[in-house]
Short mmCIF file of C-alpha atoms and ligand atoms in Angstrom, two decimals:
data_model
loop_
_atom_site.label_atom_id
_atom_site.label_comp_id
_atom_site.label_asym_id
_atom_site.label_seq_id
_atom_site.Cartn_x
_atom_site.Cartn_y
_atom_site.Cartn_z
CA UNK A 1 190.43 -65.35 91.08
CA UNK A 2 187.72 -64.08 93.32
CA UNK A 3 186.87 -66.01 96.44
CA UNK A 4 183.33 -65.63 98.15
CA UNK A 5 182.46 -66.69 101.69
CA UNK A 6 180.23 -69.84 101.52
CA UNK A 7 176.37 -69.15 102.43
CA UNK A 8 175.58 -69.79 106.31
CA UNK A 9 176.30 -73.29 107.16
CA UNK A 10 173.71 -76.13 107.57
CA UNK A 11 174.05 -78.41 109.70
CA UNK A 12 176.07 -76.21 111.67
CA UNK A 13 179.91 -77.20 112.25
CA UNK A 14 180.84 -79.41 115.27
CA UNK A 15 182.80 -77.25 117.61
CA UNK A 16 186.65 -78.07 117.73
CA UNK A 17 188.49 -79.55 120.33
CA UNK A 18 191.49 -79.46 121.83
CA UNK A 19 193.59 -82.77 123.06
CA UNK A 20 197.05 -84.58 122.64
CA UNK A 21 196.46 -87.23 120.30
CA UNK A 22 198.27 -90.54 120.22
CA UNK A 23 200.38 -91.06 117.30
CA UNK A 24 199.30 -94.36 115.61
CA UNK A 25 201.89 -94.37 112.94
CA UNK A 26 204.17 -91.89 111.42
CA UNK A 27 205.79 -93.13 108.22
CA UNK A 28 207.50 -92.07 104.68
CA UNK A 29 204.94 -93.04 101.78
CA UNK A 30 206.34 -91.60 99.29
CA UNK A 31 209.20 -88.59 97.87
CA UNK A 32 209.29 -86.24 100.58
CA UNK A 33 205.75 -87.41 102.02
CA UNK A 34 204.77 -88.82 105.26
CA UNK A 35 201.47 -90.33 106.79
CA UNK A 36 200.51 -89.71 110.11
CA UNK A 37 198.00 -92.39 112.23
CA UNK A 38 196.18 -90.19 115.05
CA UNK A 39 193.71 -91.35 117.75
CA UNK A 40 191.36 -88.49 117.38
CA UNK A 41 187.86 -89.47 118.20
CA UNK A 42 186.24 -86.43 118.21
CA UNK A 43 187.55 -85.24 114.71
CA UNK A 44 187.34 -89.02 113.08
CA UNK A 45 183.79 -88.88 114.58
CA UNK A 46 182.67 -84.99 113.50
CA UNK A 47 185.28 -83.79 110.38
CA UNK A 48 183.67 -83.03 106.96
CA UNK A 49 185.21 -83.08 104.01
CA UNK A 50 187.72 -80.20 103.70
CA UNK A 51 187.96 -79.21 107.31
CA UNK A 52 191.36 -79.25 108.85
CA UNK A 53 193.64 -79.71 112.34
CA UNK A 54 196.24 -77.63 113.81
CA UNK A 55 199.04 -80.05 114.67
CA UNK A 56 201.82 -78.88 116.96
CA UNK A 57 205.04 -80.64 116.55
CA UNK A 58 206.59 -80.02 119.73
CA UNK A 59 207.59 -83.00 122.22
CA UNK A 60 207.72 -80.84 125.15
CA UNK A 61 206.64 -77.21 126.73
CA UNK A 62 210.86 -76.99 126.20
CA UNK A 63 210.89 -77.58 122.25
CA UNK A 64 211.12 -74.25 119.89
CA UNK A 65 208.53 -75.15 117.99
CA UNK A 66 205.22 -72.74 119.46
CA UNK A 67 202.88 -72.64 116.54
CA UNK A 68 201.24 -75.54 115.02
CA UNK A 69 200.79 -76.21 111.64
CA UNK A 70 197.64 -76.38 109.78
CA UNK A 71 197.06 -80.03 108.02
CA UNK A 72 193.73 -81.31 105.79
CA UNK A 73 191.91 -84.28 107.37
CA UNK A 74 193.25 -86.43 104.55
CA UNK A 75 191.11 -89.71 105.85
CA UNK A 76 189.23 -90.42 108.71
CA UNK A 77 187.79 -94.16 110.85
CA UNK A 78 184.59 -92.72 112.29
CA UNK A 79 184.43 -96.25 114.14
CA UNK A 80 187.85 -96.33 114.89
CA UNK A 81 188.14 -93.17 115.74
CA UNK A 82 190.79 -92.19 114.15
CA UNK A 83 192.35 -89.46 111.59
CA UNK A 84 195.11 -89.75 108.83
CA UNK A 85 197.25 -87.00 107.96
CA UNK A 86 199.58 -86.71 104.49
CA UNK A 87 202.24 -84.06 104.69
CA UNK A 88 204.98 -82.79 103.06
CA UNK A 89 208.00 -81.95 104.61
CA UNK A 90 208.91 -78.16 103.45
CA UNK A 91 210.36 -76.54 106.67
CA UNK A 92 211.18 -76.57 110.29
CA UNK A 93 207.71 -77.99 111.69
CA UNK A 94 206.80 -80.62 109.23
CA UNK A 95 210.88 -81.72 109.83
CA UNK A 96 209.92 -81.76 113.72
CA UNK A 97 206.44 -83.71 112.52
CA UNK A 98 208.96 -86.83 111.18
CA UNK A 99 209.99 -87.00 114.84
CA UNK A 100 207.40 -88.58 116.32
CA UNK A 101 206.55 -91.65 116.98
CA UNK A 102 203.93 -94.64 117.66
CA UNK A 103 202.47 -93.97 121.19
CA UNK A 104 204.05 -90.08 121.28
CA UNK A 105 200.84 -87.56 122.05
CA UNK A 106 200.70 -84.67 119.47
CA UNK A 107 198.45 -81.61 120.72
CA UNK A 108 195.61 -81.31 117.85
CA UNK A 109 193.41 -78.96 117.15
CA UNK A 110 190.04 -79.96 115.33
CA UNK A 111 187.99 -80.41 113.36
CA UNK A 112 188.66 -77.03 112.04
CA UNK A 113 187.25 -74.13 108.96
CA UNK A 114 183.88 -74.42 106.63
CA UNK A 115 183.70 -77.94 104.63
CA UNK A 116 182.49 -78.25 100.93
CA UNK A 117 178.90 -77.87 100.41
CA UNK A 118 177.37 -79.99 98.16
CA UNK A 119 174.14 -79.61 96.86
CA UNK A 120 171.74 -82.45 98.17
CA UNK A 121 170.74 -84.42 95.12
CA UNK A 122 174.32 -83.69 92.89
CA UNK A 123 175.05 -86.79 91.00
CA UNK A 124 178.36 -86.08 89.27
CA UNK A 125 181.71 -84.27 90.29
CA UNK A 126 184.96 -83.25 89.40
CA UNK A 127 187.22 -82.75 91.79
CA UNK A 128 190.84 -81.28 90.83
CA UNK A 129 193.94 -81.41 93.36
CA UNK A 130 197.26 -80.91 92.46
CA UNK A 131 200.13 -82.18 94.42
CA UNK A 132 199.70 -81.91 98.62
CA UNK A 133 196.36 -79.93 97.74
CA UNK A 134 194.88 -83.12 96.92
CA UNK A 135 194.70 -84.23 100.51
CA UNK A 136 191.63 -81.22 101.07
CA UNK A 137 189.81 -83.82 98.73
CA UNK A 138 189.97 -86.73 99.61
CA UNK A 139 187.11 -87.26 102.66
CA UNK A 140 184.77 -85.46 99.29
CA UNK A 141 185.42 -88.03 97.48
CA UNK A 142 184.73 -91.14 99.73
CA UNK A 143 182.04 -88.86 101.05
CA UNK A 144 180.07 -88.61 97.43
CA UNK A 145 180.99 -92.20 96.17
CA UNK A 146 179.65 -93.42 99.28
CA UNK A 147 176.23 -91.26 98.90
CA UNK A 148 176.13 -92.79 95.70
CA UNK A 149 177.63 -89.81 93.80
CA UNK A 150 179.93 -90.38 90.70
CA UNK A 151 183.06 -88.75 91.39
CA UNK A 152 185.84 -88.12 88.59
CA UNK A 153 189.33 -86.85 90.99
CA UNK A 154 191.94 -85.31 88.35
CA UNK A 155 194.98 -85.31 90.54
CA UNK A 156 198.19 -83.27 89.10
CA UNK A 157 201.93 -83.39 90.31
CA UNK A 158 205.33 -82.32 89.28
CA UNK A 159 206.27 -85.67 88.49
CA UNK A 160 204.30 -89.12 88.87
CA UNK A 161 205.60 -89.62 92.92
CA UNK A 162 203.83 -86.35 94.05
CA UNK A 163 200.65 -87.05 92.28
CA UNK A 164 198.64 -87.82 95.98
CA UNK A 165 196.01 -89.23 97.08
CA UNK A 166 195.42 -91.49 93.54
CA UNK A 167 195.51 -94.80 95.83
CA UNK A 168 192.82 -93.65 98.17
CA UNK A 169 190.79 -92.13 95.66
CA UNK A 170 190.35 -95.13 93.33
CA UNK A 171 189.90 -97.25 97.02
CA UNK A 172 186.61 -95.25 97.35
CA UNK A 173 185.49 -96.10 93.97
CA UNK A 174 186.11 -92.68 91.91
CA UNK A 175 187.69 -92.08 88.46
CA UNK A 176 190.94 -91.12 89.05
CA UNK A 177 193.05 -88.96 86.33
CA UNK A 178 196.35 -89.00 86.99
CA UNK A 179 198.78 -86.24 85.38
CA UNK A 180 202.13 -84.67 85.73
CA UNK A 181 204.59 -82.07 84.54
CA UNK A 182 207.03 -84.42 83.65
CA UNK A 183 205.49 -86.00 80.71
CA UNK A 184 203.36 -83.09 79.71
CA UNK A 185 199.88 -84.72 80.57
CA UNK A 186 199.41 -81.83 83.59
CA UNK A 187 199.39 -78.66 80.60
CA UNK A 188 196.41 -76.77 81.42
CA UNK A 189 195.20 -77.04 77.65
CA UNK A 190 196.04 -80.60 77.92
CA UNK A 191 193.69 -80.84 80.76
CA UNK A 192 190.55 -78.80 79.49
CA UNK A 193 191.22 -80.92 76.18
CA UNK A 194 190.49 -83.87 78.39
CA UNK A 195 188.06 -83.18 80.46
CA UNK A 196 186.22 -81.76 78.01
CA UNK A 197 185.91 -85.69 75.61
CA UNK A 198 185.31 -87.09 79.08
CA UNK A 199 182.51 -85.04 80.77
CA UNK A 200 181.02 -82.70 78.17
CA UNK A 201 178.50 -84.94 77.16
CA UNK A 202 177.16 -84.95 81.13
CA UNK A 203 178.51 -82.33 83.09
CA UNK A 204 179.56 -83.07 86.72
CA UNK A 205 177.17 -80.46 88.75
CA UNK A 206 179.80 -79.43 91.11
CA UNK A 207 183.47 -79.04 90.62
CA UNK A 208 185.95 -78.62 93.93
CA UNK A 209 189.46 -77.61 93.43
CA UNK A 210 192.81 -77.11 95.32
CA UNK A 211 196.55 -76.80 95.51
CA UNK A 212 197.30 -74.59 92.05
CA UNK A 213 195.72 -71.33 90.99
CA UNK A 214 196.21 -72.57 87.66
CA UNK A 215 193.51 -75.13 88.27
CA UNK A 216 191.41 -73.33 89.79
CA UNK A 217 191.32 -70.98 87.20
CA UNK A 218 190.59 -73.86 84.94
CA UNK A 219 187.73 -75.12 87.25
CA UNK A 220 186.31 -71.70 86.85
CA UNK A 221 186.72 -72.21 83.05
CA UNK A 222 184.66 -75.23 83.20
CA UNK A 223 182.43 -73.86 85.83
CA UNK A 224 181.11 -71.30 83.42
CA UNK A 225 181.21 -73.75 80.29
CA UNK A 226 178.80 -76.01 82.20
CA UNK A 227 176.90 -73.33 84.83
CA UNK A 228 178.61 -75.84 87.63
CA UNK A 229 179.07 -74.05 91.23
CA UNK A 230 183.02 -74.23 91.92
CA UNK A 231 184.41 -74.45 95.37
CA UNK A 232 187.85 -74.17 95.92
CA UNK A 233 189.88 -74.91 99.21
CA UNK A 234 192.86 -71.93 99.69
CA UNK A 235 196.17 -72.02 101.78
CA UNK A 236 197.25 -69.75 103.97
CA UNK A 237 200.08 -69.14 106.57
CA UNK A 238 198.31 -69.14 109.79
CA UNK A 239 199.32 -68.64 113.37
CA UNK A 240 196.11 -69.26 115.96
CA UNK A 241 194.32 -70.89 112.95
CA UNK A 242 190.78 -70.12 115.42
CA UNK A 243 190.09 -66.17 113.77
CA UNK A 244 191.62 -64.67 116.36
CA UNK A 245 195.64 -63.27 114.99
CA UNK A 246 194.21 -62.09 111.56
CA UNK A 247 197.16 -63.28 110.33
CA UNK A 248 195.38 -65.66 107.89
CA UNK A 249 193.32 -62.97 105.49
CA UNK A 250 193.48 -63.04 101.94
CA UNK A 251 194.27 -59.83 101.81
CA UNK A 252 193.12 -56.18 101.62
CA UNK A 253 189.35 -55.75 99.83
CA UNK A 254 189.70 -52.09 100.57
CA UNK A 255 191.39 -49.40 102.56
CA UNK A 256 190.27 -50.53 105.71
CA UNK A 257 187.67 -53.86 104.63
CA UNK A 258 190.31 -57.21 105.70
CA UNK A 259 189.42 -60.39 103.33
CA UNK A 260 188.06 -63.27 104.96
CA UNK A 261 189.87 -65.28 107.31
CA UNK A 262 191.13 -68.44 105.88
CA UNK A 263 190.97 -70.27 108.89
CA UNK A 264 187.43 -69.67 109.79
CA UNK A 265 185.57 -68.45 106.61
CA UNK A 266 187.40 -70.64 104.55
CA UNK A 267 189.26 -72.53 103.52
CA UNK A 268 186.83 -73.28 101.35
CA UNK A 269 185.49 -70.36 99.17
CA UNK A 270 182.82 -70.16 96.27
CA UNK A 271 184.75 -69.52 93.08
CA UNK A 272 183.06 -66.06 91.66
CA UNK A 273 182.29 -66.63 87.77
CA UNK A 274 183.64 -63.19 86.30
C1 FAD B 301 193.95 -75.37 105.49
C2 FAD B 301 195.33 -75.91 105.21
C3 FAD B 301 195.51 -77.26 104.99
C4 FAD B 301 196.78 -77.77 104.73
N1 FAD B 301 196.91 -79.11 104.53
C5 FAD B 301 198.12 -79.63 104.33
C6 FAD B 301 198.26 -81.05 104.17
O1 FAD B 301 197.30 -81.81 104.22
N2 FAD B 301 199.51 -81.53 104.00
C7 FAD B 301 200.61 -80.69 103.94
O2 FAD B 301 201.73 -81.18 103.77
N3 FAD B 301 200.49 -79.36 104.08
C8 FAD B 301 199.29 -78.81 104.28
N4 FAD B 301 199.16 -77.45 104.44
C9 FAD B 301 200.39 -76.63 104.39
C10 FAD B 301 201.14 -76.79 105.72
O3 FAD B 301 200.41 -76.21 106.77
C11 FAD B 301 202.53 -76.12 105.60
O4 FAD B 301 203.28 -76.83 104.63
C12 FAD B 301 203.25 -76.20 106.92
O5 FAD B 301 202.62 -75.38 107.88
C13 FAD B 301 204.70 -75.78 106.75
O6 FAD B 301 205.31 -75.80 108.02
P1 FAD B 301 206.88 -75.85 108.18
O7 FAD B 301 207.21 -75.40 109.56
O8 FAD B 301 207.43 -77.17 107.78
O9 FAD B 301 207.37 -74.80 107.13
P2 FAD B 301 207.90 -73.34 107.36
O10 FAD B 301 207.99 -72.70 106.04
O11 FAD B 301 209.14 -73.40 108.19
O12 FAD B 301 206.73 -72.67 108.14
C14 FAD B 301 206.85 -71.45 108.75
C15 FAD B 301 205.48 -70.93 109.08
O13 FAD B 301 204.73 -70.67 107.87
C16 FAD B 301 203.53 -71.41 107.84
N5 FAD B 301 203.42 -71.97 106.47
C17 FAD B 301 204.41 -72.27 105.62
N6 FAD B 301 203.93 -72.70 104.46
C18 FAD B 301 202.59 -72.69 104.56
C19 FAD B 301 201.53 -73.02 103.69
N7 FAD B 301 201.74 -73.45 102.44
N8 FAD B 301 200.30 -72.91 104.15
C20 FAD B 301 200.08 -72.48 105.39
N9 FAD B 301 201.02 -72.14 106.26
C21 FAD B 301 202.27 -72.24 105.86
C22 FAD B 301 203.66 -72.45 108.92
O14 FAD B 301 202.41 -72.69 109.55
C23 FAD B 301 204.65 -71.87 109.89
O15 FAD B 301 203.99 -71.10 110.88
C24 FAD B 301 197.92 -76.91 104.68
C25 FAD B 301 197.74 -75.53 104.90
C26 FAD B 301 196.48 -75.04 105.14
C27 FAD B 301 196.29 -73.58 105.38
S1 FES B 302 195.26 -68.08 111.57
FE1 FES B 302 194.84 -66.66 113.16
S2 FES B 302 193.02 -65.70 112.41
FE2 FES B 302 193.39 -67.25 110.95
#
């Protein structure tokens, strides 16, 4: 899988900023998934769709926890102003996340890294998550039903509890596929199968992807079937998550050429068609 830095941005993105949000809610929806409420004006108000916040779980200067934790803007109340954040709890900071509660301030970081690009005038697209991935897709797709875009969101899972982001989806008026591995439906030939009898006869004209290299891979698949652009969002660990640790790259291009910065280039990439 090749990733290639977006073209320049336009409009330009809003510059981040820095504050200690109010916790609005903090609650298990579902398996080992929570949903954070956040007073965050300035991102509800500015985030596009697959930009991100650093979130650092610590109550106090005193706490161990120093880094924060990079989470996808998983819905946003421009008039509200305020941000929702799904996460799964893997490790020590997403534990310490669980700990807060309504009224606690959280320091966040945001809006943050390049959004999907969609061309203006795009009238159908597929966007493919697959478990907490999903959650980088979610603002796309009430962003493109609400442009008057038809959107088709296959969401994957390892069984039918950690397929996310179905409900809010289908709330914004796309298609929502729903598979898993547990019954078989998530098989990669399955899939293309599938999405072939549903969108062959009209191609979507843009296809977004993340959370599985698998998917991607079948994005890009499709991508070249169809001559559809493919943008996929990437993970990465990240300390500063602002381009300054390097810590973030994708790896080596070269002896001494670094790969972009997730954090800042990404995390969305262009999909190269091989
Ligand atoms: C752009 C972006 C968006 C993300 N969006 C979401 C989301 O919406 N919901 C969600 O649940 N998770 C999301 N993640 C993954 C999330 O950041 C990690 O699961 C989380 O940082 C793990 O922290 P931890 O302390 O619980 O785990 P630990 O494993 O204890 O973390 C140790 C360190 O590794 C880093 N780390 C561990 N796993 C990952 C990972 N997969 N990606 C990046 N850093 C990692 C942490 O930042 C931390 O510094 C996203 C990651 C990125 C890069
Ligand atoms: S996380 Fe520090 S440069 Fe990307």
């Amino acid at each position: 899988m090749t990733l290639l830095p977006m073209p320049p941005e336009d409009p330009p993105r809003a510059s981040p900023d820095c504050h200690p949000a109010t916790v609005l809610g903090n609650r298990i929806v579902a398996d080992r998934y929570w949903r954070m409420s956040l007073a965050a004006p300035h991102v509800a108000q500015t985030a596009r769709p697959g930009q991100f916040v650093l979130l650092t779980p610590s109550h106090s200067p005193e706490d161990s926890v120093v880094l924060p934790r990079p989470m996808a803007i998983y819905d946003t109340d421009a008039s509200a102003g305020t941000i929702d954040i799904l996460y799964g709890v893997v490790g020590f900071g997403t534990r310490q996340l669980t700990t807060f509660h309504i009224g606690d301030g959280i320091t966040t970081v945001g809006p943050l890294g390049r959004p999907f690009e969609v061309a203006a005038g795009t009238r159908r697209l597929l966007l493919i998550g697959r478990g907490i991935g999903a959650c980088s897709l979610t603002l796309l797709a009430r962003a493109q039903v609400a442009r008057g875009a038809e959107v088709v969101a296959l969401l994957s899972g390892r069984h039918a509890d950690a397929v996310i982001g179905a409900e809010l989806c289908r709330s914004t008026g796309a298609q929502v596929l729903e598979v898993n591995d547990a019954d078989g439906s998530s098989a990669p030939t399955a899939l293309h199968a599938r999405l072939l009898d549903l969108l062959d006869g009209e191609p979507p004209q843009f296809i977004a992807s993340c959370g599985s290299d698998r998917l991607a891979n079948l994005a890009q698949t499709l991508g070249r079937r169809w001559g559809t652009a493919v943008q996929v969002s990437v993970e990465a660990h990240m300390a500063c998550g602002l381009g300054y640790c390097h810590g973030c790259s994708t790896g080596r291009q070269g002896d001494s050429v670094e790969s972009p910065l997730v954090c800042t280039v990404g995390p969305v990439f262009e999909l190269a068609s091989p």
